[in-house]
């Protein structure tokens, strides 16, 4: 189940290359998708269809002058891009990116196979990426950067909770935190998304917030914070932040497909006996679909206000995730049919909707009237 | 002045149905719109290769019109220079070598960097001699280069007549009735 040293080194080297190439081309895809949605064409000057654009960008990042502003905390300023990239790539270590199996001696498409705390490891390390942002924002000695960093702290801490809780139901079903085991369980029972649509929805939302993707990109909000935590960064250091962000996107897209969509397993088309190529295609196409979904959402939904962001996490996602978890526990405890779960999810979602309609949380408005002669001022709250 | 309670009109947010409050149908509808736009025709003009079609009343680079005998149409009346709000037209008049007019411009210089392309010179001209063309991509490497003299302005006329991108007022260099000079 584990690799030899040589296998591990080869896997790491290959996957680092694949990840960085994929990140570069995801930026290209992102720009193209953005352009197409805005009735533009997008990058098309460098190479056919602009396909060499990522290489040109990479070269630009490499040869650009490194600007270190005068009043920054140099050590942390230099450290934070490294933290951002390092943690993002480190979190990738346990995520399966191809066929995995329980048969001993077979090659596993994971950098570190057979880790029993798989998901926990990914979340623990992945949320360390917040340190990259916080240190970068703080050491920049710039109010906008610092504001971005503060927002990021609050956001990542809040969304860490629904992220972990929504996935606990899946862990209960599989009986393991090991990502390969979770795939095995889905090969037996079918995709988790059918059993736990609500958990999938919550996880998708939380993961988007963790990646700082657009509806949740308050830490770097260009229009409000002129780039937020990476305002002061340029050249390769800025590129490293970008690399970290897109690595995170790839990791979470793969996680989504592994945890909820069976990884390499595609019922009816790709089973345990299928070839490696089919399995690889299956998992990467799912991941690509999620990445494209992130990009579509990015140009569809406007950014949240900060209180809305916090309200969504604390008032909606966390209670829902908790109740959902309790439902899964009940089903497992009393050995009820797993098919009770999807209607429960739907009922929970509708219940939450009706509740929020019944007790709406509107912003409190105050009417302050100016004092008349000899009369006290009256404040009316509505 | 205190605001009386009945003078304040509170605007209530519209009531939301269960589907609205669920937000998911709205998000799917939004996704539908954006994905529809992905396949919609693109508006990008590939500029250096593909030239945009400017409307014929576009106010771009000036030109000095020629009459049928290829002489400069201008009679050096200074009306354009007077009308110009940016003071970018500099004319030196001289006695005309031709019998049908008194004066002609010895030099006629427009500072294209100073010009605000308002088109007032064009309106002021009694003989339709100065006009704004639809040429928009005006570039130069120095300020001196952007001082367009008489020859340059006449060459703009030749160029626009040749490419058929005449301004709408005097198509093909044919001048309007205002340009008819007494015989």
Coordinates of C-alpha atoms in Angstrom, one line a residue, chain A residues 59-279:
Chain A
X59 CA 8.8 34.2 -18.1
X60 CA 7.5 37.7 -17.2
X61 CA 7.1 36.7 -13.6
X62 CA 10.7 35.3 -13.6
X63 CA 12.4 38.3 -15.1
X64 CA 10.4 41.1 -13.6
X65 CA 12.1 43.3 -11.1
X66 CA 11.5 42.2 -7.5
X67 CA 10.2 45.2 -5.6
X68 CA 10.5 45.1 -1.8
X69 CA 8.9 48.3 -0.5
X70 CA 10.9 50.2 2.1
X71 CA 8.9 49.7 5.3
X72 CA 7.9 46.1 5.1
X73 CA 8.9 43.4 7.6
X74 CA 11.4 41.8 5.2
X75 CA 11.6 38.3 6.7
X76 CA 7.9 37.8 6.8
X77 CA 7.3 39.6 3.5
X78 CA 9.7 37.1 1.8
X79 CA 8.4 34.1 3.8
X80 CA 4.7 34.5 3.2
X81 CA 4.5 33.6 -0.6
X82 CA 6.6 30.5 0.3
X83 CA 4.1 29.6 3.0
X84 CA 1.2 30.1 0.6
X85 CA 2.7 27.8 -2.0
X86 CA 4.3 25.4 0.4
X87 CA 1.1 24.6 2.3
X88 CA -1.0 24.4 -0.8
X89 CA 1.3 21.9 -2.4
X90 CA 1.8 20.0 0.8
X91 CA -1.9 19.6 1.2
X92 CA -1.9 17.8 -2.2
X93 CA 0.2 15.0 -0.8
X94 CA -2.7 12.7 0.3
X95 CA -5.2 13.6 -2.4
X96 CA -5.7 10.7 -4.9
X97 CA -5.2 12.0 -8.5
X98 CA -5.7 8.7 -10.3
X99 CA -6.7 5.0 -9.7
X100 CA -6.1 3.7 -6.2
X101 CA -6.8 0.2 -5.0
X102 CA -6.3 -2.0 -2.0
X103 CA -4.3 -4.6 -3.8
X104 CA -0.8 -4.7 -2.4
X105 CA 2.0 -4.1 -4.9
X106 CA 0.0 -2.0 -7.2
X107 CA 1.0 1.6 -8.0
X108 CA -1.1 4.1 -6.2
X109 CA -1.8 7.5 -7.7
X110 CA -1.2 9.4 -4.5
X111 CA 2.0 11.0 -3.3
X112 CA 1.6 9.5 0.1
X113 CA -0.8 6.5 -0.1
X114 CA -2.4 4.8 2.9
X115 CA -2.5 7.8 5.2
X116 CA -5.3 7.1 7.7
X117 CA -5.9 10.7 8.6
X118 CA -6.1 11.7 4.9
X119 CA -8.9 14.3 5.0
X120 CA -7.8 15.7 8.3
X121 CA -4.3 16.2 7.0
X122 CA -5.6 18.0 3.9
X123 CA -7.7 20.4 5.9
X124 CA -5.1 21.0 8.6
X125 CA -2.4 21.8 6.1
X126 CA -4.7 23.5 3.6
X127 CA -6.0 26.0 6.2
X128 CA -2.4 26.8 7.1
X129 CA -2.4 28.6 3.7
X130 CA -4.2 31.4 5.6
X131 CA -0.9 32.1 7.3
X132 CA 0.6 33.0 4.0
X133 CA -2.2 35.5 3.5
X134 CA -2.1 36.9 7.0
X135 CA 1.7 37.2 7.2
X136 CA 1.8 38.7 3.7
X137 CA -0.9 41.3 4.6
X138 CA 0.6 42.2 7.9
X139 CA 4.2 42.4 6.8
X140 CA 3.3 44.6 3.9
X141 CA 2.8 47.5 6.3
X142 CA -0.1 48.7 4.3
X143 CA -3.6 49.3 5.6
X144 CA -5.4 47.8 2.6
X145 CA -3.2 44.6 2.8
X146 CA -3.8 44.4 6.5
X147 CA -7.6 44.8 6.1
X148 CA -7.5 42.0 3.5
X149 CA -5.5 39.8 5.9
X150 CA -7.9 40.4 8.7
X151 CA -10.9 39.5 6.5
X152 CA -9.1 36.4 5.4
X153 CA -8.5 35.3 9.0
X154 CA -12.2 35.7 10.0
X155 CA -13.4 34.1 6.7
X156 CA -11.1 31.0 6.8
X157 CA -11.7 30.4 10.5
X158 CA -15.5 30.6 9.9
X159 CA -15.6 28.4 6.8
X160 CA -13.2 25.8 8.3
X161 CA -16.1 24.6 10.5
X162 CA -18.8 23.8 7.9
X163 CA -16.0 22.5 5.7
X164 CA -15.0 19.9 8.3
X165 CA -18.6 19.2 9.5
X166 CA -20.1 18.7 6.1
X167 CA -17.6 16.0 5.3
X168 CA -18.0 14.2 8.6
X169 CA -21.1 12.5 7.3
X170 CA -19.2 11.0 4.5
X171 CA -16.5 9.9 6.9
X172 CA -19.2 8.2 9.0
X173 CA -20.5 6.4 5.9
X174 CA -17.0 5.2 4.9
X175 CA -15.8 4.6 8.4
X176 CA -12.5 6.1 7.6
X177 CA -10.7 9.4 7.0
X178 CA -8.5 7.7 4.5
X179 CA -9.4 9.1 1.0
X180 CA -8.7 5.8 -0.8
X181 CA -11.1 4.0 1.6
X182 CA -13.7 6.6 0.9
X183 CA -13.4 5.8 -2.8
X184 CA -13.7 2.1 -2.1
X185 CA -16.8 2.7 -0.1
X186 CA -18.3 4.6 -3.0
X187 CA -17.4 1.8 -5.4
X188 CA -19.5 -0.5 -3.2
X189 CA -22.4 1.8 -2.5
X190 CA -22.4 4.4 -5.2
X191 CA -21.5 8.1 -5.2
X192 CA -21.8 10.0 -1.9
X193 CA -23.5 12.9 -3.6
X194 CA -26.6 10.8 -4.0
X195 CA -26.8 10.0 -0.3
X196 CA -25.7 13.4 0.9
X197 CA -26.6 16.2 -1.5
X198 CA -26.9 18.7 1.3
X199 CA -23.4 17.9 2.6
X200 CA -22.1 18.3 -1.0
X201 CA -23.7 21.7 -1.3
X202 CA -22.3 22.8 2.1
X203 CA -18.8 21.4 1.2
X204 CA -18.9 23.1 -2.2
X205 CA -19.7 26.5 -0.6
X206 CA -17.1 26.1 2.1
X207 CA -14.5 25.0 -0.3
X208 CA -15.1 28.1 -2.5
X209 CA -14.7 30.3 0.5
X210 CA -11.5 28.5 1.5
X211 CA -10.1 29.0 -1.9
X212 CA -11.0 32.8 -1.9
X213 CA -12.9 32.3 -5.1
X214 CA -15.0 35.2 -6.3
X215 CA -18.2 35.3 -4.4
X216 CA -16.0 34.9 -1.3
X217 CA -12.9 36.7 -2.4
X218 CA -13.1 39.4 0.2
X219 CA -9.4 39.2 1.2
X220 CA -8.3 40.4 -2.2
X221 CA -11.3 42.3 -3.4
X222 CA -9.8 44.4 -6.1
X223 CA -12.4 47.1 -6.1
X224 CA -12.4 47.6 -2.3
X225 CA -8.9 46.7 -1.2
X226 CA -6.8 47.2 -4.4
X227 CA -5.7 43.6 -4.3
X228 CA -5.8 43.1 -0.5
X229 CA -3.0 41.1 0.9
X230 CA -0.9 41.0 -2.3
X231 CA -1.1 44.8 -3.0
X232 CA 2.6 45.2 -2.3
X233 CA 3.8 42.1 -4.1
X234 CA 5.2 42.0 -7.6
X235 CA 7.2 39.7 -9.8
X236 CA 7.8 36.1 -8.8
X237 CA 6.4 36.6 -5.3
X238 CA 3.1 37.6 -6.7
X239 CA 3.3 34.7 -9.0
X240 CA 3.8 32.4 -6.1
X241 CA 0.7 33.6 -4.4
X242 CA -1.2 32.9 -7.6
X243 CA 0.4 29.5 -7.8
X244 CA -0.7 28.7 -4.3
X245 CA -4.2 29.8 -5.0
X246 CA -4.6 27.7 -8.1
X247 CA -3.0 24.7 -6.4
X248 CA -5.6 25.1 -3.8
X249 CA -8.3 25.2 -6.5
X250 CA -7.0 22.0 -8.0
X251 CA -6.7 20.2 -4.7
X252 CA -10.2 21.1 -3.7
X253 CA -11.7 20.2 -7.1
X254 CA -10.0 16.8 -6.8
X255 CA -11.2 16.4 -3.2
X256 CA -14.8 17.2 -4.3
X257 CA -14.6 14.5 -7.0
X258 CA -13.0 12.0 -4.6
X259 CA -15.2 12.6 -1.6
X260 CA -18.6 13.1 -3.4
X261 CA -18.2 11.7 -6.9
X262 CA -16.3 8.5 -6.4
X263 CA -12.9 9.6 -7.5
X264 CA -11.9 7.4 -10.5
X265 CA -15.2 5.4 -10.2
X266 CA -17.9 6.2 -12.7
X267 CA -20.9 3.8 -12.5
X268 CA -21.5 2.0 -15.7
X269 CA -18.4 3.3 -17.5
X270 CA -15.3 3.1 -15.3
X271 CA -15.3 0.3 -12.8
X272 CA -12.6 -1.3 -10.7
X273 CA -11.5 -3.5 -13.7
X274 CA -11.1 -0.5 -16.1
X275 CA -7.7 0.5 -17.4
X276 CA -5.5 3.2 -15.8
X277 CA -6.1 5.7 -18.6
X278 CA -9.9 5.5 -18.2
X279 CA -9.7 5.9 -14.5

